[in-house]
Amino acid sequence: MNVVKVGFLGFGNVGSGAYKILKEKRQEIFHREKINIEVAKILVRDIHKKRSVPVQPYLLTDDIEDIVNNPDISIVAEFMGGVEPARKYILSALENKKTVVTANKELIAKHWPELEKAAQKNGVGLYYEASVAGGIPIIKVVNESLQANDIHEIMGIINGTTNYILTKMSEEGRDYAQVLKEAQKLGYAEPDPTADVEGIDAMYKLSILASIAFHAKVPVDFIYREGITSITAEDIEYGKELGYALKLLAIAKREGDAIQARVHPTFIPLNHPLSAVRESYNAIFIKGDAVGNMMLYGRGAGDMPTGSAIVSDIITACQQKGAYRYTTFYNENHPSAYICYLSNWTSEFFIRMTVRDKPGVLAKIAGVFGKYGVSIASVIQKGYGGDTAPLIFVTHPAGELSMKSAIEDIKKEEDVLRVENVIRVER
Ligand SMILES: NC(=O)c1ccc[n+]([C@@H]2O[C@H](COP(=O)([O-])OP(=O)(O)OC[C@H]3O[C@@H](n4cnc5c(N)ncnc54)[C@H](OP(=O)(O)O)[C@@H]3O)[C@@H](O)[C@H]2O)c1
């Protein structure tokens, strides 16, 4: 049986996880799948660095040519991260007729068409299961197991760091800054948490996932994005009182040729399956016309879960032997002409404000909402016996633009001291 030689680009969290799995399970994979996989070379920045997973020094290199120009290597697996030089190295591997497996969501979200064209031209595969939700096999499920469906809605918790932070804020009533610091200490958040807490990481993943689910390009530039940095323990507490859990959701909906895609903090009812997803776990809730509602749940990051997705892609690549699958849509960087990308979608809203505690304020604010056609579903008004009081509204479905205009007008009311937060609600 031929040995399939794989070149690794990177040996950090994901690389060492994939290496461990391939090493420990080589015999088992061989017996089960009749594929003999060997890691032949590993590109790193520093070949002298101490590694947490032991590796023979002769396997390490800091010269990309040892992999992309090695005729024995037929599969290149990339987990370096970032756009450059990963893009250049992957293109070079594809041009040299090597199938590529990658965990790099930013690269796929931004340069997918270029990479896929190079793969097609050279008759090799491009796999990216690990780029969305780590160990959850969502790409394979959408591409291969749900082909019978028109998928019209995806709602996902696809960033573990923010879910960990929001869980702690909710369960322990603590502030964002405090929990973030703790998450950084425990290794759940990066020293620079921007990509996670501002929703950038989730936006890349949503771009990839929505594109394959809707068979239409959903470019990163068309995804509305809002992070969790302005969320307070009070927002979460009042949400709970109203029967909601707060999550950073990646949401995409398709109706005919109209697509909306957005990442933002979202209240969901406590009986929604996504509300039970705690700590750093991920889950993706999908609505298909044939399958109905379904949800996949699991580890969205980590060396072994992400390594699991990488190894699965490597095995699939070996099994497909030239019959590679490419995207089903016109995969270009620019938006598709036949798709209407919506920015004025409809949702319910939670609005928390601080007002002067005096008669008539509630009626005035209700009047402004009425002027913009926003109808109120419920109100919490609390007087603490002081001059000011919190006032919380939940609306019926309203358009984004109507809500923005209503909030601008409400801010001008002299008895409204602050609009503290506006958070969308989904069901
Ligand atoms: N971490 C996760 O749980 C997870 C989950 C899903 C997807 N991903 C994606 O997987 C990728 C890797 O993440 P990670 O957490 O494994 O990163 P990481 O721990 O920082 O590892 C990066 C590896 O790439 C090597 N590297 C970086 N730049 C290089 C360069 N210019 N030349 C040669 N080698 C270079 C580093 O070499 P040295 O070791 O010598 O520094 C290191 O071994 C990212 O795209 C990430 O978004 C990660």
Coordinates of C-alpha atoms and ligand atoms in Angstrom, one line a residue:
M1 CA 0.0 0.0 0.0
N2 CA 1.4 3.4 -1.0
V3 CA 2.3 5.8 1.7
V4 CA 0.5 9.2 1.4
K5 CA 3.0 11.8 2.4
V6 CA 1.7 15.0 3.9
G7 CA 3.5 18.3 4.4
F8 CA 2.5 20.5 7.3
L9 CA 2.6 24.3 7.2
G10 CA 2.6 25.2 10.9
F11 CA 3.0 23.3 14.1
G12 CA 1.2 25.3 16.7
N13 CA -2.1 24.3 18.4
V14 CA -3.8 22.9 15.3
G15 CA -0.7 21.4 13.7
S16 CA 0.4 19.6 16.8
G17 CA -3.1 18.3 17.4
A18 CA -3.4 16.9 13.8
Y19 CA 0.2 15.4 14.1
K20 CA -0.7 13.6 17.4
I21 CA -3.9 12.1 15.9
L22 CA -2.1 11.0 12.7
K23 CA 0.8 9.5 14.7
E24 CA -1.3 7.7 17.3
K25 CA -4.0 6.5 14.8
R26 CA -1.8 5.7 11.8
Q27 CA -2.2 1.9 12.2
E28 CA -5.9 2.2 12.9
I29 CA -6.6 4.4 9.9
F30 CA -4.5 2.0 7.8
H31 CA -6.6 -1.0 8.9
R32 CA -9.9 0.8 8.6
E33 CA -9.5 3.0 5.6
K34 CA -6.6 1.3 3.8
I35 CA -4.7 4.6 3.8
N36 CA -1.1 4.9 5.1
I37 CA -0.6 8.5 6.0
E38 CA 2.8 9.9 7.0
V39 CA 3.8 13.5 8.0
A40 CA 6.9 14.0 5.8
K41 CA 7.9 17.6 6.6
I42 CA 6.7 20.4 8.9
L43 CA 7.3 24.1 8.1
V44 CA 7.7 26.3 11.2
R45 CA 9.2 29.8 11.8
D46 CA 11.7 28.6 14.3
I47 CA 13.1 25.0 14.0
H48 CA 14.9 25.3 17.3
K49 CA 11.9 26.2 19.4
K50 CA 10.9 23.7 22.2
R51 CA 7.7 21.9 21.1
S52 CA 5.0 20.7 23.4
V53 CA 4.5 17.7 21.2
P54 CA 7.7 15.8 20.5
V55 CA 8.7 15.7 16.9
Q56 CA 11.9 14.4 15.2
P57 CA 14.1 17.4 14.4
Y58 CA 14.7 16.2 10.8
L59 CA 11.0 16.7 10.1
L60 CA 11.1 20.4 10.8
T61 CA 12.1 23.0 8.2
D62 CA 12.0 26.8 7.8
D63 CA 12.1 26.5 4.0
I64 CA 8.8 26.2 2.2
E65 CA 10.5 24.8 -0.9
D66 CA 11.2 21.6 1.1
I67 CA 7.4 21.0 1.0
V68 CA 5.9 22.6 -2.1
N69 CA 8.8 21.3 -4.3
N70 CA 8.9 17.9 -2.7
P71 CA 7.6 15.4 -5.3
D72 CA 6.9 12.8 -2.6
I73 CA 4.4 15.1 -0.8
S74 CA 0.9 14.9 -2.3
I75 CA -1.1 16.7 0.4
V76 CA -0.3 20.0 2.1
A77 CA -2.1 20.9 5.4
E78 CA -1.9 24.6 6.4
F79 CA -2.4 25.9 9.9
M80 CA -0.1 28.9 10.1
G81 CA -2.9 31.4 10.1
G82 CA -3.1 34.9 8.6
V83 CA -3.3 35.8 4.9
E84 CA 0.4 36.1 3.9
P85 CA 2.5 34.1 3.4
A86 CA -0.1 31.4 3.8
R87 CA -1.9 32.4 0.6
K88 CA 1.4 32.4 -1.4
Y89 CA 2.4 29.0 0.0
I90 CA -1.0 27.4 -0.7
L91 CA -1.0 28.7 -4.2
S92 CA 2.4 27.3 -4.8
A93 CA 1.4 23.9 -3.4
L94 CA -1.7 23.9 -5.6
E95 CA 0.3 24.9 -8.7
N96 CA 2.6 21.9 -7.9
K97 CA -0.5 19.7 -8.0
K98 CA -0.8 19.1 -4.3
T99 CA -4.2 18.9 -2.6
V100 CA -4.5 21.5 0.2
V101 CA -6.3 21.1 3.6
T102 CA -6.6 24.3 5.6
A103 CA -7.9 25.6 8.9
N104 CA -7.4 29.2 7.8
K105 CA -10.9 30.9 7.9
E106 CA -9.5 34.4 7.2
L107 CA -7.7 33.2 4.1
I108 CA -10.7 31.2 2.8
A109 CA -13.2 34.0 3.5
K110 CA -11.0 36.6 1.7
H111 CA -9.3 34.6 -1.1
W112 CA -11.5 31.6 -1.8
P113 CA -12.0 32.2 -5.5
E114 CA -8.3 32.5 -6.3
L115 CA -7.5 29.4 -4.3
E116 CA -10.4 27.3 -5.7
K117 CA -9.5 28.3 -9.3
A118 CA -5.9 27.2 -8.8
A119 CA -7.1 23.9 -7.3
Q120 CA -9.5 23.3 -10.2
K121 CA -6.9 24.2 -12.8
N122 CA -4.4 21.8 -11.4
G123 CA -7.0 19.0 -10.8
V124 CA -6.4 18.9 -7.0
G125 CA -8.6 19.4 -3.9
L126 CA -9.1 22.2 -1.5
Y127 CA -10.6 21.3 1.9
Y128 CA -11.4 23.7 4.8
E129 CA -13.6 21.8 7.3
A130 CA -11.5 23.1 10.2
S131 CA -12.0 26.7 9.2
V132 CA -15.6 26.8 10.6
A133 CA -16.4 25.6 14.1
G134 CA -13.3 23.6 14.7
G135 CA -14.3 20.0 15.5
I136 CA -17.9 20.2 14.4
P137 CA -18.2 18.7 10.9
I138 CA -20.5 21.4 9.6
I139 CA -18.9 21.9 6.1
K140 CA -19.3 18.2 5.3
V141 CA -22.8 18.1 6.6
V142 CA -23.9 21.1 4.6
N143 CA -22.0 20.0 1.4
E144 CA -22.8 16.3 1.5
S145 CA -25.6 15.4 3.9
L146 CA -28.1 18.2 3.3
Q147 CA -28.0 18.4 -0.5
A148 CA -31.7 17.5 -0.5
N149 CA -32.6 20.8 1.2
D150 CA -33.0 24.4 0.5
I151 CA -31.4 25.8 3.6
H152 CA -33.1 29.1 4.4
E153 CA -31.7 30.0 7.8
I154 CA -28.5 29.4 9.8
M155 CA -28.0 30.7 13.4
G156 CA -24.7 29.8 15.0
I157 CA -22.5 30.3 18.0
I158 CA -19.3 30.0 16.2
N159 CA -16.9 31.8 18.5
G160 CA -15.9 30.0 21.7
T161 CA -14.2 33.0 23.3
T162 CA -17.2 35.2 23.2
N163 CA -19.6 32.4 24.3
Y164 CA -17.3 31.7 27.3
I165 CA -17.3 35.4 28.2
L166 CA -21.1 35.8 27.9
T167 CA -21.7 32.6 29.8
K168 CA -19.6 33.8 32.7
M169 CA -21.2 37.3 32.7
S170 CA -24.6 35.7 32.7
E171 CA -24.0 33.0 35.3
E172 CA -21.9 35.0 37.7
G173 CA -23.3 38.5 37.1
R174 CA -19.8 39.8 36.4
D175 CA -18.7 42.6 34.1
Y176 CA -17.3 42.2 30.6
A177 CA -13.8 43.6 31.4
Q178 CA -13.4 41.4 34.5
V179 CA -14.4 38.2 32.7
L180 CA -12.3 39.0 29.6
K181 CA -9.2 39.4 31.9
E182 CA -9.9 36.0 33.5
A183 CA -10.5 34.4 30.1
Q184 CA -7.1 35.7 28.9
K185 CA -5.4 34.3 32.0
L186 CA -7.0 30.9 31.4
G187 CA -6.1 30.9 27.7
Y188 CA -9.7 31.2 26.4
A189 CA -9.0 34.6 25.0
E190 CA -6.0 35.9 23.1
P191 CA -3.8 38.7 24.5
D192 CA -5.3 40.8 21.7
P193 CA -8.9 39.7 21.8
T194 CA -10.1 42.0 19.0
A195 CA -10.8 39.4 16.3
D196 CA -13.0 37.4 18.7
V197 CA -14.8 40.1 20.8
E198 CA -15.5 42.3 17.8
G199 CA -17.1 39.4 15.8
I200 CA -14.4 39.4 13.1
D201 CA -13.6 35.7 13.5
A202 CA -17.3 34.8 13.4
M203 CA -17.8 37.0 10.3
Y204 CA -15.2 35.0 8.4
K205 CA -16.8 31.7 9.4
L206 CA -20.3 33.0 8.5
S207 CA -19.1 34.1 5.1
I208 CA -17.8 30.5 4.3
L209 CA -20.8 28.7 5.9
A210 CA -23.5 30.9 4.4
S211 CA -22.0 30.7 0.9
I212 CA -22.0 26.9 0.9
A213 CA -25.4 26.6 2.5
F214 CA -27.1 29.1 0.2
H215 CA -25.1 28.1 -3.0
A216 CA -24.4 31.8 -3.4
K217 CA -21.5 34.0 -2.5
V218 CA -21.8 35.9 0.8
P219 CA -18.7 38.1 0.7
V220 CA -17.3 39.3 4.0
D221 CA -18.0 43.0 3.1
F222 CA -21.7 42.3 3.1
I223 CA -21.9 40.9 6.6
Y224 CA -23.1 43.3 9.3
R225 CA -20.9 43.0 12.3
E226 CA -21.2 44.1 16.0
G227 CA -19.1 42.7 18.8
I228 CA -19.8 42.1 22.5
T229 CA -17.7 44.9 24.1
S230 CA -20.7 47.2 24.9
I231 CA -22.7 44.4 26.6
T232 CA -23.1 44.9 30.4
A233 CA -24.2 42.6 33.2
E234 CA -27.4 44.7 33.4
D235 CA -28.4 44.0 29.8
I236 CA -28.0 40.2 30.5
E237 CA -29.9 40.4 33.8
Y238 CA -32.9 42.3 32.3
G239 CA -32.9 39.9 29.3
K240 CA -33.1 37.0 31.7
E241 CA -36.1 38.6 33.5
L242 CA -37.8 38.7 30.1
G243 CA -36.9 35.0 29.4
Y244 CA -33.9 35.5 27.1
A245 CA -30.3 34.3 26.9
L246 CA -27.7 36.5 25.3
K247 CA -25.4 35.0 22.7
L248 CA -23.1 36.4 20.0
L249 CA -24.9 34.9 17.0
A250 CA -23.8 34.5 13.4
I251 CA -27.1 34.7 11.4
A252 CA -27.8 34.2 7.7
K253 CA -31.1 34.0 6.0
R254 CA -32.1 33.5 2.4
E255 CA -35.5 34.3 1.0
G256 CA -35.6 33.9 -2.8
D257 CA -32.6 35.8 -4.1
A258 CA -32.4 38.0 -1.0
I259 CA -29.7 37.2 1.5
Q260 CA -29.0 38.8 4.9
A261 CA -26.0 38.0 7.0
R262 CA -25.0 39.4 10.3
V263 CA -23.0 38.9 13.4
H264 CA -24.2 40.6 16.6
P265 CA -25.1 40.1 20.2
T266 CA -28.6 38.5 20.2
F267 CA -31.2 37.6 22.7
I268 CA -32.9 34.3 22.2
P269 CA -35.7 32.7 24.2
L270 CA -34.4 30.4 27.0
N271 CA -36.2 27.5 25.4
H272 CA -34.2 27.9 22.1
P273 CA -31.7 25.0 21.8
L274 CA -28.9 27.6 21.3
S275 CA -29.5 29.1 24.7
A276 CA -28.2 26.0 26.4
V277 CA -24.8 26.2 24.6
R278 CA -22.5 27.2 27.5
E279 CA -18.9 28.2 27.9
S280 CA -16.6 27.8 24.9
Y281 CA -18.8 25.3 23.1
N282 CA -20.1 26.0 19.6
A283 CA -23.4 25.1 17.9
I284 CA -25.0 25.7 14.6
F285 CA -28.8 25.7 14.2
I286 CA -30.0 25.1 10.6
K287 CA -33.4 25.2 9.0
G288 CA -33.8 23.2 5.8
D289 CA -37.0 22.7 3.9
A290 CA -36.9 18.9 4.0
V291 CA -34.9 18.2 7.2
G292 CA -36.6 20.8 9.3
N293 CA -34.7 22.3 12.3
M294 CA -31.4 20.7 13.2
M295 CA -28.5 21.6 15.4
L296 CA -24.8 20.5 15.6
Y297 CA -23.0 21.0 18.8
G298 CA -19.4 20.6 19.9
R299 CA -15.9 22.0 20.4
G300 CA -15.3 24.9 18.1
A301 CA -11.5 25.1 18.8
G302 CA -8.6 23.4 20.5
D303 CA -5.8 21.2 19.2
M304 CA -7.5 17.8 19.2
P305 CA -11.0 18.9 18.0
T306 CA -9.6 21.0 15.2
G307 CA -7.0 18.3 14.5
S308 CA -10.0 15.9 14.1
A309 CA -11.4 18.0 11.3
I310 CA -8.0 18.3 9.6
V311 CA -7.3 14.5 9.7
S312 CA -10.8 13.9 8.4
D313 CA -10.2 16.2 5.5
I314 CA -6.8 14.4 4.8
I315 CA -8.5 11.0 4.7
T316 CA -11.4 12.3 2.5
A317 CA -8.8 13.8 0.1
C318 CA -7.1 10.4 -0.1
Q319 CA -10.4 8.6 -0.8
Q320 CA -11.6 11.0 -3.5
K321 CA -8.7 10.3 -5.8
G322 CA -9.2 13.1 -8.3
A323 CA -13.0 13.4 -8.1
Y324 CA -12.7 16.5 -6.0
R325 CA -15.7 18.6 -5.0
Y326 CA -15.7 22.4 -5.7
T327 CA -18.2 25.0 -4.7
T328 CA -21.6 24.9 -6.3
F329 CA -21.9 28.6 -6.9
Y330 CA -20.1 31.3 -8.9
N331 CA -17.2 31.8 -6.5
E332 CA -16.0 35.3 -7.1
N333 CA -14.7 38.0 -4.7
H334 CA -17.2 40.5 -5.9
P335 CA -20.9 40.1 -5.0
S336 CA -23.2 38.1 -7.3
A337 CA -25.3 40.2 -9.6
Y338 CA -28.4 37.9 -9.1
I339 CA -28.3 38.2 -5.3
C340 CA -29.8 41.1 -3.4
Y341 CA -27.8 41.6 -0.1
L342 CA -30.2 43.0 2.5
S343 CA -29.2 45.6 5.1
N344 CA -32.7 46.6 6.2
W345 CA -33.8 43.2 7.7
T346 CA -36.5 42.8 10.3
S347 CA -36.0 41.6 13.9
E348 CA -37.4 42.2 17.4
F349 CA -35.4 44.6 19.6
F350 CA -34.5 44.9 23.3
I351 CA -33.9 48.6 24.2
R352 CA -32.6 49.6 27.6
M353 CA -32.5 53.3 28.6
T354 CA -32.1 55.4 31.6
V355 CA -34.8 58.1 32.0
R356 CA -36.0 60.7 34.4
D357 CA -38.4 59.0 36.9
K358 CA -41.4 61.1 36.3
P359 CA -44.9 60.7 34.9
G360 CA -45.5 60.8 31.1
V361 CA -42.0 59.7 30.0
L362 CA -43.1 56.2 29.0
A363 CA -45.9 57.6 26.9
K364 CA -43.6 60.1 25.1
I365 CA -41.2 57.3 24.2
A366 CA -44.0 55.0 23.1
G367 CA -45.2 57.9 20.9
V368 CA -41.8 58.1 19.1
F369 CA -41.8 54.4 18.5
G370 CA -45.3 54.7 17.1
K371 CA -44.2 57.4 14.7
Y372 CA -41.8 55.0 13.1
G373 CA -44.2 52.1 13.0
V374 CA -42.4 50.2 15.8
S375 CA -44.8 48.4 18.0
I376 CA -44.0 47.5 21.6
A377 CA -44.4 43.9 22.9
S378 CA -43.4 44.4 26.5
V379 CA -42.0 47.0 28.9
I380 CA -40.1 46.8 32.2
Q381 CA -40.2 50.0 34.2
K382 CA -38.4 50.1 37.6
G383 CA -38.5 53.0 40.0
Y384 CA -35.9 53.0 42.7
G385 CA -37.2 56.1 44.4
G386 CA -34.5 58.3 42.9
D387 CA -34.5 60.8 40.1
T388 CA -33.7 58.3 37.4
A389 CA -35.0 54.9 36.5
P390 CA -34.2 52.1 34.0
L391 CA -36.7 51.5 31.3
I392 CA -36.6 48.4 29.0
F393 CA -38.7 47.8 25.9
V394 CA -39.0 44.7 23.8
T395 CA -40.6 45.4 20.4
H396 CA -42.4 43.3 17.8
P397 CA -40.5 42.8 14.6
A398 CA -39.3 46.1 13.2
G399 CA -37.0 47.2 10.3
E400 CA -33.4 48.1 11.1
L401 CA -33.8 51.5 9.5
S402 CA -37.0 52.3 11.4
M403 CA -35.4 51.4 14.6
K404 CA -32.3 53.5 14.0
S405 CA -34.4 56.5 13.2
A406 CA -36.6 55.9 16.3
I407 CA -33.6 55.7 18.6
E408 CA -32.1 58.9 17.1
D409 CA -35.3 60.7 18.0
I410 CA -35.6 59.1 21.4
K411 CA -32.1 60.3 22.3
K412 CA -33.4 63.9 21.7
E413 CA -36.1 63.6 24.3
E414 CA -35.0 65.6 27.3
D415 CA -36.2 63.0 29.8
V416 CA -34.2 60.3 28.2
L417 CA -30.8 60.5 29.9
R418 CA -29.1 57.6 28.0
V419 CA -30.0 54.9 25.5
E420 CA -27.8 52.2 27.2
N421 CA -28.1 49.5 24.6
V422 CA -30.1 48.2 21.7
I423 CA -29.9 44.4 21.2
R424 CA -31.7 42.4 18.5
V425 CA -33.9 39.4 19.5
E426 CA -34.3 36.3 17.4
R427 CA -36.5 33.2 17.9
Ligands
LIG1 N1 -6.4 27.2 17.6 C1 -7.6 26.7 17.2 O1 -8.3 26.1 18.0 C2 -8.1 26.9 15.8 C3 -9.4 26.3 15.5 C4 -9.8 26.4 14.2 C5 -9.0 27.1 13.2 N2 -7.8 27.6 13.6 C6 -7.0 28.2 12.6 O2 -5.8 27.5 12.4 C7 -4.7 28.3 12.1 C8 -3.6 28.1 13.1 O3 -4.0 28.3 14.4 P1 -3.1 27.9 15.7 O4 -3.9 28.2 16.9 O5 -2.6 26.5 15.5 O6 -1.9 28.9 15.5 P2 -0.5 28.9 16.3 O7 -0.5 28.1 17.5 O8 0.0 30.3 16.4 O9 0.5 28.2 15.3 C9 1.0 28.7 14.1 C10 2.1 27.9 13.5 O10 2.5 28.3 12.2 C11 3.9 28.6 12.2 N3 4.1 29.8 11.4 C12 3.4 31.0 11.5 N4 3.9 31.9 10.6 C13 4.8 31.2 9.9 C14 5.7 31.6 8.8 N5 5.6 32.8 8.2 N6 6.5 30.7 8.3 C15 6.6 29.4 8.8 N7 5.8 29.0 9.9 C16 4.9 29.9 10.4 C17 4.3 28.8 13.6 O11 5.7 28.4 13.7 P3 6.5 28.5 15.2 O12 5.9 27.3 15.9 O13 7.9 28.3 14.8 O14 6.2 29.8 15.8 C18 3.4 27.8 14.4 O15 4.0 26.5 14.4 C19 -5.3 29.7 12.1 O16 -5.7 30.0 10.7 C20 -6.5 29.6 12.9 O17 -7.5 30.6 12.6 C21 -7.4 27.5 14.9

